[in-house]
Short mmCIF file of C-alpha atoms in Angstrom, two decimals:
data_model
loop_
_atom_site.label_atom_id
_atom_site.label_comp_id
_atom_site.label_asym_id
_atom_site.label_seq_id
_atom_site.Cartn_x
_atom_site.Cartn_y
_atom_site.Cartn_z
CA MET A 1 0.00 0.00 0.00
CA ALA A 2 1.35 3.43 -0.92
CA THR A 3 2.40 5.77 1.89
CA PRO A 4 0.32 8.93 2.56
CA GLN A 5 3.22 11.04 1.31
CA LEU A 6 3.22 9.25 -2.01
CA ARG A 7 -0.56 9.59 -2.26
CA VAL A 8 -0.28 13.37 -1.84
CA SER A 9 2.33 13.50 -4.59
CA LEU A 10 0.28 11.22 -6.79
CA GLU A 11 -2.67 13.59 -6.63
CA ARG A 12 -0.57 16.05 -8.64
CA LYS A 13 -0.04 13.24 -11.22
CA THR A 14 3.42 14.47 -12.15
CA GLN A 15 5.66 12.06 -14.01
CA SER A 16 8.24 12.02 -11.22
CA ALA A 17 5.64 11.47 -8.47
CA ILE A 18 4.07 8.51 -10.25
CA HIS A 19 7.50 7.11 -11.15
CA LYS A 20 8.52 7.30 -7.49
CA ALA A 21 5.28 5.70 -6.29
CA LEU A 22 5.68 2.78 -8.71
CA ALA A 23 9.34 2.28 -7.77
CA VAL A 24 8.46 2.15 -4.06
CA ILE A 25 5.75 -0.48 -4.65
CA LEU A 26 8.04 -2.63 -6.78
CA SER A 27 10.78 -2.54 -4.13
CA GLY A 28 8.48 -3.98 -1.45
CA ASP A 29 7.41 -7.52 -0.59
CA LEU A 30 5.38 -8.90 -3.49
CA ASP A 31 5.15 -12.57 -2.42
CA PHE A 32 2.05 -12.42 -0.13
CA HIS A 33 2.62 -16.01 1.01
CA SER A 34 1.13 -15.42 4.46
CA GLN A 35 -1.97 -13.57 3.24
CA ALA A 36 -5.35 -15.14 2.44
CA SER A 37 -6.49 -14.82 -1.16
CA ASN A 38 -9.97 -16.34 -0.88
CA TYR A 39 -11.90 -13.23 0.13
CA ALA A 40 -14.74 -11.56 -1.80
CA SER A 41 -15.45 -13.53 -5.00
CA HIS A 42 -11.86 -14.62 -5.72
CA SER A 43 -12.51 -18.24 -4.69
CA LEU A 44 -15.67 -18.60 -6.77
CA HIS A 45 -14.04 -20.73 -9.48
CA ALA A 46 -10.67 -22.43 -9.89
CA PHE A 47 -8.37 -20.93 -12.52
CA ALA A 48 -4.83 -21.90 -13.44
CA ALA A 49 -1.92 -19.75 -12.25
CA LYS A 50 -3.87 -16.67 -11.20
CA PHE A 51 -1.90 -14.15 -9.19
CA PRO A 52 -2.84 -13.23 -5.60
CA PRO A 53 -5.39 -10.39 -5.42
CA GLN A 54 -3.11 -8.41 -3.13
CA LEU A 55 -0.76 -7.88 -6.08
CA PRO A 56 -3.08 -5.82 -8.31
CA ARG A 57 -4.56 -4.14 -5.24
CA LEU A 58 -1.14 -2.68 -4.37
CA PHE A 59 -0.92 -0.94 -7.73
CA ILE A 60 -4.60 0.06 -7.84
CA GLU A 61 -4.51 1.72 -4.42
CA GLY A 62 -1.04 3.19 -4.86
CA LEU A 63 -1.34 4.51 -8.42
CA THR A 64 -4.99 5.47 -8.91
CA GLU A 65 -7.78 7.28 -7.13
CA LYS A 66 -11.45 6.32 -6.75
CA GLY A 67 -13.40 6.72 -9.96
CA GLU A 68 -10.36 6.31 -12.23
CA THR A 69 -10.18 3.57 -14.84
CA VAL A 70 -8.21 0.33 -14.45
CA LEU A 71 -7.79 -1.97 -17.45
CA ASP A 72 -6.80 -5.62 -17.78
CA PRO A 73 -6.74 -6.44 -21.51
CA MET A 74 -5.99 -10.16 -20.85
CA MET A 75 -8.08 -10.56 -17.71
CA GLY A 76 -8.20 -14.35 -17.32
CA SER A 77 -10.16 -15.07 -14.14
CA GLY A 78 -10.59 -11.34 -13.53
CA THR A 79 -8.47 -10.84 -10.40
CA THR A 80 -7.51 -7.30 -11.42
CA ILE A 81 -11.11 -6.52 -12.38
CA VAL A 82 -12.49 -7.72 -9.05
CA GLU A 83 -9.91 -5.71 -7.11
CA ALA A 84 -10.57 -2.54 -9.11
CA PHE A 85 -14.29 -3.07 -8.54
CA LEU A 86 -13.78 -3.55 -4.79
CA CYS A 87 -11.57 -0.43 -4.63
CA GLY A 88 -14.19 1.80 -6.23
CA ARG A 89 -12.46 2.21 -9.59
CA ARG A 90 -13.97 1.81 -13.01
CA ALA A 91 -12.86 -1.64 -14.16
CA ILE A 92 -12.52 -2.73 -17.79
CA GLY A 93 -11.58 -6.27 -18.74
CA PHE A 94 -11.09 -7.96 -22.10
CA ASP A 95 -10.42 -11.57 -23.00
CA ILE A 96 -11.20 -13.95 -25.86
CA ASP A 97 -11.78 -17.00 -23.65
CA PRO A 98 -15.54 -17.66 -23.17
CA LEU A 99 -15.17 -19.14 -19.69
CA SER A 100 -13.01 -16.22 -18.52
CA LEU A 101 -15.74 -13.82 -19.59
CA LEU A 102 -18.48 -15.79 -17.85
CA ILE A 103 -16.51 -16.14 -14.61
CA CYS A 104 -15.51 -12.47 -14.47
CA ARG A 105 -19.03 -11.21 -15.16
CA VAL A 106 -20.36 -13.28 -12.29
CA LYS A 107 -17.52 -12.39 -9.90
CA THR A 108 -18.43 -8.70 -10.15
CA ARG A 109 -22.23 -9.05 -9.85
CA PRO A 110 -23.73 -9.14 -6.35
CA VAL A 111 -26.62 -11.57 -5.93
CA ASP A 112 -29.55 -11.48 -3.54
CA LEU A 113 -28.83 -14.28 -1.08
CA LEU A 114 -32.48 -15.13 -0.43
CA GLU A 115 -33.40 -15.14 -4.13
CA ALA A 116 -30.37 -17.26 -5.05
CA ALA A 117 -31.10 -19.72 -2.23
CA TRP A 118 -34.80 -20.00 -3.07
CA LYS A 119 -34.29 -20.41 -6.82
CA GLY A 120 -31.33 -22.68 -6.23
CA HIS A 121 -33.48 -24.95 -4.06
CA ARG A 122 -36.17 -25.01 -6.74
CA LEU A 123 -33.54 -25.72 -9.39
CA LEU A 124 -32.17 -28.69 -7.41
CA ASN A 125 -35.64 -30.15 -6.95
CA THR A 126 -36.24 -29.85 -10.68
CA ALA A 127 -32.93 -31.55 -11.47
CA VAL A 128 -33.72 -34.48 -9.16
CA LYS A 129 -37.10 -34.99 -10.83
CA LEU A 130 -35.58 -34.78 -14.32
CA LEU A 131 -32.96 -37.32 -13.35
CA GLN A 132 -35.66 -39.91 -12.77
CA ARG A 133 -36.29 -39.94 -16.54
CA SER A 134 -32.83 -41.18 -17.51
CA SER A 135 -33.83 -42.32 -21.02
CA THR A 136 -35.18 -38.84 -21.79
CA ILE A 137 -31.97 -37.25 -20.47
CA ASP A 138 -29.88 -39.59 -22.67
CA LYS A 139 -31.95 -38.61 -25.71
CA ILE A 140 -31.50 -34.89 -25.00
CA ILE A 141 -27.71 -35.33 -24.77
CA GLU A 142 -27.76 -37.20 -28.08
CA GLN A 143 -29.74 -34.44 -29.79
CA ARG A 144 -28.09 -31.41 -28.21
CA TYR A 145 -24.40 -32.10 -28.89
CA SER A 146 -22.44 -32.80 -32.06
CA ALA A 147 -20.81 -36.18 -32.65
CA ALA A 148 -17.38 -34.74 -31.77
CA SER A 149 -18.69 -33.13 -28.58
CA ARG A 150 -20.44 -36.36 -27.54
CA GLU A 151 -17.24 -38.29 -28.10
CA PHE A 152 -15.45 -35.89 -25.75
CA ILE A 153 -18.25 -36.10 -23.15
CA ASN A 154 -18.38 -39.90 -23.30
CA TYR A 155 -14.63 -40.16 -22.78
CA TRP A 156 -14.35 -37.77 -19.85
CA PHE A 157 -17.68 -38.23 -18.00
CA SER A 158 -19.36 -41.39 -16.72
CA ARG A 159 -22.90 -42.06 -17.94
CA GLN A 160 -24.40 -41.28 -14.53
CA THR A 161 -22.48 -38.01 -14.25
CA GLN A 162 -23.59 -37.03 -17.76
CA ARG A 163 -27.20 -37.47 -16.72
CA GLU A 164 -26.71 -35.45 -13.53
CA LEU A 165 -25.01 -32.57 -15.35
CA MET A 166 -27.64 -32.54 -18.08
CA ALA A 167 -30.42 -32.53 -15.48
CA LEU A 168 -28.76 -29.57 -13.75
CA LEU A 169 -28.35 -27.72 -17.04
CA LEU A 170 -32.00 -28.22 -17.98
CA ALA A 171 -33.07 -27.04 -14.54
CA ILE A 172 -30.81 -23.98 -14.84
CA GLU A 173 -32.33 -23.14 -18.22
CA ARG A 174 -35.81 -23.20 -16.68
CA GLU A 175 -34.65 -20.36 -14.42
CA GLY A 176 -33.25 -18.49 -17.42
CA HIS A 177 -35.58 -15.49 -17.30
CA ASN A 178 -32.97 -13.80 -15.08
CA ASP A 179 -29.76 -13.63 -17.13
CA GLU A 180 -27.59 -12.72 -14.15
CA LEU A 181 -28.78 -15.67 -12.08
CA LEU A 182 -28.48 -17.92 -15.14
CA ASP A 183 -24.79 -16.98 -15.44
CA PHE A 184 -24.35 -17.46 -11.70
CA PHE A 185 -25.78 -20.98 -11.79
CA ARG A 186 -23.62 -21.82 -14.82
CA VAL A 187 -20.46 -20.74 -13.02
CA VAL A 188 -21.42 -22.84 -10.00
CA LEU A 189 -21.90 -25.81 -12.33
CA SER A 190 -18.54 -25.16 -13.98
CA SER A 191 -16.86 -24.97 -10.58
CA ILE A 192 -17.76 -28.58 -9.77
CA ILE A 193 -16.26 -29.71 -13.10
CA ILE A 194 -13.04 -27.67 -13.21
CA THR A 195 -11.23 -28.15 -9.93
CA LYS A 196 -7.69 -28.94 -8.90
CA SER A 197 -8.87 -32.30 -7.65
CA GLY A 198 -12.13 -34.07 -6.94
CA GLY A 199 -14.19 -32.72 -9.84
CA VAL A 200 -17.09 -34.72 -11.25
CA SER A 201 -15.30 -35.67 -14.49
CA LEU A 202 -12.98 -38.65 -14.93
CA ALA A 203 -10.00 -36.28 -15.24
CA TYR A 204 -7.55 -36.64 -12.37
CA ASP A 205 -6.54 -33.00 -12.19
CA LEU A 206 -7.69 -30.24 -14.52
CA ALA A 207 -4.78 -28.08 -13.40
CA HIS A 208 -2.49 -30.32 -15.44
CA SER A 209 -1.51 -29.04 -18.89
CA ARG A 210 -2.56 -32.44 -20.27
CA PRO A 211 -5.40 -33.86 -18.11
CA HIS A 212 -5.44 -37.62 -17.93
CA ARG A 213 -8.39 -39.96 -17.48
CA VAL A 214 -8.75 -42.15 -14.40
CA GLU A 215 -11.13 -45.02 -15.09
CA LYS A 216 -11.59 -45.93 -11.42
CA LYS A 217 -11.83 -42.41 -10.09
CA PRO A 218 -14.24 -42.32 -7.11
CA TYR A 219 -17.76 -41.31 -8.12
CA ARG A 220 -18.91 -37.89 -7.00
CA ASP A 221 -22.61 -37.01 -7.09
CA ALA A 222 -22.90 -33.88 -9.27
CA ILE A 223 -26.26 -32.85 -7.76
CA LYS A 224 -24.87 -32.90 -4.22
CA ALA A 225 -21.65 -31.20 -5.32
CA PHE A 226 -23.68 -28.44 -7.00
CA GLU A 227 -25.81 -27.95 -3.89
CA HIS A 228 -22.71 -27.64 -1.71
CA ARG A 229 -21.02 -25.12 -4.01
CA LEU A 230 -24.23 -23.16 -4.56
CA SER A 231 -24.65 -22.13 -0.93
CA LYS A 232 -21.01 -21.06 -0.63
CA ALA A 233 -21.05 -19.11 -3.91
CA ALA A 234 -24.28 -17.28 -3.07
CA ALA A 235 -22.89 -16.25 0.30
CA LEU A 236 -19.72 -14.88 -1.35
CA LEU A 237 -21.51 -12.83 -4.00
CA SER A 238 -24.18 -11.49 -1.66
CA GLN A 239 -21.46 -9.54 0.16
CA LEU A 240 -20.17 -7.69 -2.91
CA PRO A 241 -20.70 -3.92 -3.18
CA LYS A 242 -23.58 -2.75 -5.34
CA ASN A 243 -21.47 -0.86 -7.88
CA SER A 244 -21.28 -3.44 -10.68
CA LYS A 245 -22.28 -0.77 -13.23
CA SER A 246 -18.69 0.46 -12.94
CA VAL A 247 -17.48 -2.81 -14.50
CA LEU A 248 -17.18 -3.47 -18.24
CA VAL A 249 -16.27 -7.03 -19.26
CA LYS A 250 -16.17 -7.72 -22.97
CA GLN A 251 -14.91 -10.34 -25.40
CA HIS A 252 -12.10 -8.73 -27.32
CA ASP A 253 -8.66 -9.61 -28.62
CA CYS A 254 -6.13 -7.18 -27.16
CA ARG A 255 -3.99 -7.55 -30.31
CA GLU A 256 -6.73 -5.70 -32.19
CA ARG A 257 -7.75 -2.10 -31.61
CA MET A 258 -9.52 -1.93 -28.26
CA PRO A 259 -12.89 -0.12 -28.09
CA LEU A 260 -11.36 2.61 -25.93
CA ALA A 261 -10.34 6.18 -26.68
CA ASN A 262 -6.71 7.27 -26.70
CA GLU A 263 -5.34 7.99 -23.21
CA SER A 264 -8.62 7.00 -21.50
CA VAL A 265 -7.12 4.53 -18.98
CA HIS A 266 -5.31 5.44 -15.75
CA LEU A 267 -3.70 2.09 -14.92
CA ILE A 268 -3.13 -1.27 -16.64
CA VAL A 269 -2.45 -4.42 -14.60
CA THR A 270 -2.30 -7.66 -16.56
CA SER A 271 -0.72 -11.09 -16.67
CA PRO A 272 -0.40 -12.33 -20.25
CA PRO A 273 0.03 -16.00 -21.11
CA TYR A 274 3.57 -17.26 -20.65
CA ALA A 275 5.45 -18.27 -23.77
CA ASN A 276 4.95 -22.01 -24.30
CA ALA A 277 3.30 -22.61 -20.92
CA ILE A 278 -0.27 -23.13 -19.74
CA ASP A 279 -2.99 -24.20 -22.18
CA TYR A 280 -6.12 -22.84 -20.50
CA MET A 281 -8.53 -24.29 -23.04
CA ARG A 282 -7.53 -27.86 -22.17
CA ALA A 283 -9.37 -27.37 -18.87
CA HIS A 284 -12.00 -24.84 -19.89
CA LYS A 285 -13.52 -27.04 -22.58
CA PHE A 286 -14.66 -29.49 -19.87
CA SER A 287 -17.29 -26.91 -18.90
CA LEU A 288 -17.76 -25.02 -22.15
CA VAL A 289 -18.79 -28.12 -24.09
CA TRP A 290 -21.71 -28.61 -21.68
CA PHE A 291 -22.76 -25.00 -22.26
CA GLY A 292 -23.16 -25.71 -25.98
CA GLU A 293 -19.75 -24.69 -27.31
CA ASP A 294 -18.80 -27.25 -29.96
CA ILE A 295 -15.58 -29.06 -29.13
CA GLU A 296 -14.13 -28.53 -32.60
CA ALA A 297 -14.95 -24.82 -32.53
CA LEU A 298 -13.20 -24.57 -29.15
CA SER A 299 -10.09 -26.16 -30.67
CA ASP A 300 -10.15 -23.55 -33.43
CA LEU A 301 -10.55 -20.76 -30.87
CA ARG A 302 -7.70 -22.16 -28.80
CA SER A 303 -5.39 -21.88 -31.81
CA THR A 304 -5.87 -18.09 -31.83
CA TYR A 305 -4.73 -17.56 -28.23
CA ILE A 306 -1.48 -15.75 -27.49
CA GLY A 307 1.13 -18.44 -26.94
CA SER A 308 -0.69 -20.99 -29.09
CA GLU A 309 1.53 -23.43 -30.93
CA ARG A 310 -0.49 -23.24 -34.14
CA LEU A 311 1.19 -21.01 -36.70
CA PHE A 312 -0.51 -18.61 -39.10
CA GLU A 313 0.80 -16.79 -42.11
CA LYS A 314 0.95 -13.30 -40.72
CA ASP A 315 3.38 -10.43 -41.05
CA ILE A 316 5.89 -10.27 -38.20
CA PRO A 317 6.62 -6.73 -36.99
CA LEU A 318 10.12 -5.49 -36.35
CA LEU A 319 11.26 -6.90 -33.02
CA PRO A 320 14.18 -5.68 -30.87
CA SER A 321 17.58 -7.23 -31.52
CA SER A 322 17.55 -9.01 -28.14
CA VAL A 323 14.33 -10.79 -29.10
CA ARG A 324 15.70 -11.70 -32.53
CA ARG A 325 18.79 -13.21 -30.90
CA ALA A 326 16.71 -15.40 -28.58
CA ILE A 327 14.66 -16.60 -31.53
CA SER A 328 17.77 -17.33 -33.59
CA ILE A 329 19.35 -19.40 -30.80
CA LEU A 330 16.20 -21.50 -30.52
CA GLU A 331 15.94 -21.81 -34.31
CA ALA A 332 19.24 -23.72 -34.35
CA LYS A 333 17.63 -26.33 -32.08
CA ASP A 334 14.02 -26.36 -33.29
CA ALA A 335 12.86 -24.21 -36.20
CA ARG A 336 9.18 -24.75 -35.50
CA ARG A 337 9.43 -23.81 -31.83
CA ALA A 338 11.37 -20.73 -32.88
CA LYS A 339 8.46 -19.72 -35.12
CA VAL A 340 6.04 -20.20 -32.21
CA LEU A 341 8.21 -18.01 -29.99
CA GLU A 342 8.45 -15.37 -32.72
CA ARG A 343 4.66 -15.38 -33.06
CA TYR A 344 4.30 -14.99 -29.28
CA PHE A 345 6.51 -11.90 -29.15
CA ALA A 346 4.85 -10.44 -32.24
CA ASP A 347 1.45 -10.88 -30.55
CA MET A 348 2.72 -9.30 -27.36
CA ARG A 349 4.07 -6.33 -29.30
CA ALA A 350 0.63 -5.78 -30.83
CA GLY A 351 -0.94 -5.95 -27.37
CA LEU A 352 1.60 -3.57 -25.84
CA GLU A 353 1.07 -1.08 -28.66
CA GLU A 354 -2.63 -0.98 -27.83
CA MET A 355 -1.94 -0.66 -24.11
CA TYR A 356 0.35 2.28 -24.86
CA ARG A 357 -2.34 3.95 -27.00
CA VAL A 358 -5.14 3.78 -24.42
CA LEU A 359 -3.01 4.64 -21.35
CA GLU A 360 -2.92 8.23 -20.16
CA SER A 361 0.46 9.98 -20.26
CA ASN A 362 2.59 9.56 -17.10
CA ARG A 363 0.50 6.55 -16.02
CA CYS A 364 1.65 2.99 -15.43
CA CYS A 365 1.33 -0.39 -17.05
CA ILE A 366 2.07 -3.46 -14.89
CA VAL A 367 2.81 -6.77 -16.64
CA VAL A 368 3.25 -9.98 -14.63
CA VAL A 369 5.01 -12.78 -16.49
CA GLY A 370 7.42 -15.65 -15.93
CA PRO A 371 10.39 -17.13 -17.79
CA SER A 372 10.05 -20.08 -20.14
CA THR A 373 12.21 -23.05 -20.99
CA ILE A 374 11.92 -24.26 -24.58
CA ARG A 375 14.02 -27.16 -25.82
CA GLY A 376 16.35 -26.63 -22.87
CA GLN A 377 16.78 -22.92 -23.66
CA VAL A 378 15.80 -20.51 -20.90
CA VAL A 379 13.87 -17.64 -22.47
CA ARG A 380 14.02 -14.54 -20.27
CA THR A 381 10.54 -13.49 -21.29
CA HIS A 382 10.39 -10.62 -18.80
CA ALA A 383 13.55 -8.97 -20.12
CA LEU A 384 12.53 -9.42 -23.74
CA LEU A 385 9.04 -8.05 -23.11
CA ALA A 386 10.63 -5.04 -21.45
CA ASP A 387 12.67 -4.44 -24.60
CA ILE A 388 9.52 -4.72 -26.72
CA ALA A 389 7.62 -2.34 -24.40
CA GLU A 390 10.39 0.24 -24.69
CA SER A 391 10.36 -0.13 -28.48
CA VAL A 392 6.69 0.94 -28.54
CA GLY A 393 7.32 3.95 -26.25
CA PHE A 394 7.11 2.78 -22.63
CA ARG A 395 9.85 3.46 -20.11
CA THR A 396 10.82 0.68 -17.72
CA VAL A 397 10.75 1.89 -14.13
CA GLU A 398 11.81 -1.40 -12.56
CA ILE A 399 11.47 -5.17 -12.92
CA ALA A 400 10.72 -6.92 -9.62
CA GLU A 401 10.79 -10.65 -8.91
CA ARG A 402 8.33 -12.60 -6.78
CA ARG A 403 8.43 -16.21 -5.61
CA LEU A 404 5.44 -18.40 -6.35
CA ASP A 405 3.71 -20.22 -3.53
CA ARG A 406 3.08 -23.49 -5.37
CA ASN A 407 0.95 -24.94 -2.58
CA ARG A 408 -1.61 -22.16 -3.05
CA ARG A 409 -1.51 -21.72 -6.82
CA MET A 410 -3.48 -23.84 -9.29
CA LEU A 411 -0.47 -24.77 -11.40
CA PRO A 412 -0.22 -27.38 -14.15
CA ALA A 413 2.22 -29.77 -12.51
CA ALA A 414 2.77 -31.12 -9.03
CA PHE A 415 5.82 -29.98 -7.11
CA ARG A 416 7.89 -33.07 -6.43
CA ARG A 417 11.53 -34.10 -6.58
CA ASN A 418 12.94 -35.49 -9.82
CA ASN A 419 10.13 -34.03 -11.88
CA ASN A 420 11.30 -33.52 -15.46
CA SER A 421 8.30 -31.46 -16.56
CA GLN A 422 9.45 -28.31 -18.36
CA ILE A 423 6.54 -26.37 -16.90
CA GLU A 424 7.38 -27.60 -13.41
CA ASN A 425 11.02 -26.68 -13.82
CA ARG A 426 10.32 -23.07 -14.79
CA MET A 427 7.33 -22.05 -12.69
CA HIS A 428 8.91 -21.12 -9.36
CA ASN A 429 9.09 -17.38 -9.81
CA GLU A 430 7.67 -14.61 -11.93
CA PHE A 431 8.51 -11.02 -12.69
CA ILE A 432 6.53 -7.81 -12.32
CA LEU A 433 7.38 -5.36 -15.07
CA GLY A 434 6.64 -1.75 -14.16
CA PHE A 435 6.29 0.54 -17.18
CA GLN A 436 5.40 4.21 -17.40
CA LYS A 437 4.10 6.06 -20.42
CA PRO A 438 6.13 9.28 -20.70
CA ALA A 439 4.45 12.61 -21.25
CA SER A 440 3.93 13.52 -24.90
#
């Protein structure tokens, strides 16, 4: 949290005052290992590798005032958006992932506890009654989903669990006259599917980058799991402030021109995908397919994500010499991986250019990212992104390092000795890049 003296200086919004405030924050303790992160709506739904909410809160409270605009153009689970919302700022979040959008919308919408409890109870009763007509449920699944989606569902979900989830979905849809409660119930349903362990699918752990099927996984009743999560989720959201109109969450690709005016944002806090790291869609499709997203369409969408390994014929912008050197070194080992890395940095340049455009002069952009190891080559992503940011006009104030608390993060590999996973080997720390946009 910024000191009162820095807050006074910040009110004048001079370049030096904001620079000093950012430098002080980045020089402090950024680990937060002893602090709880499950307050407000942050624990509503599991999400891989999200940063602790205290991290964006430090920058929001120290670098902005109430009523100012905070942007996360790659919002993921919406941690920055929730914190900006709780701090009384105007929060804007963009992402192209459908589940991210759904989760973040719900995490910033207070619900009426009595209404949610009453309709939730009615929904559960409806689901139990529907479940008694198992042949009808089976027929609905057959008609509702494509052959490819059914193949996915049949592989990852037992027949009984399929019936329970379909019964819950049909019951949720009967309550669909209230769009906000409909989204709320969907997120609760998703939260019993996508968990670090113990979800209702046959996947052992949806935090893994490549989930694997466990044939003899203990059965978990989806109706009872939903009921348990429902009461907890309603209690969390009923305590949120009633200022959700100050939140804008929209599907948008940050590499394209954002629907924001030049210099209309007062702070950016974001954590882009790591180069060659977590594949979020591998987990998200377990819920999205039930919501009607075709499994093949989700695969196509996944290929457009920053960090995706699918290559497209697209012009590569001029990248700094340090980035070109890293790509060239990798090219000698693996030409295809080098192309993927080049595409990643080209995408990040496009995103940083847009962040620079919408950010007000003198204000700050915070980027949280970790290093990557590709074919045995350590890619210092943080340093290379700093070079790219400076090439589009930002000035680097400082790059701070924080240690990851693996026991409290939903990460894609278990921490154990003699683990040869590349993801495991590189995800022990991350870097906070503090940029400032200089005055015109």
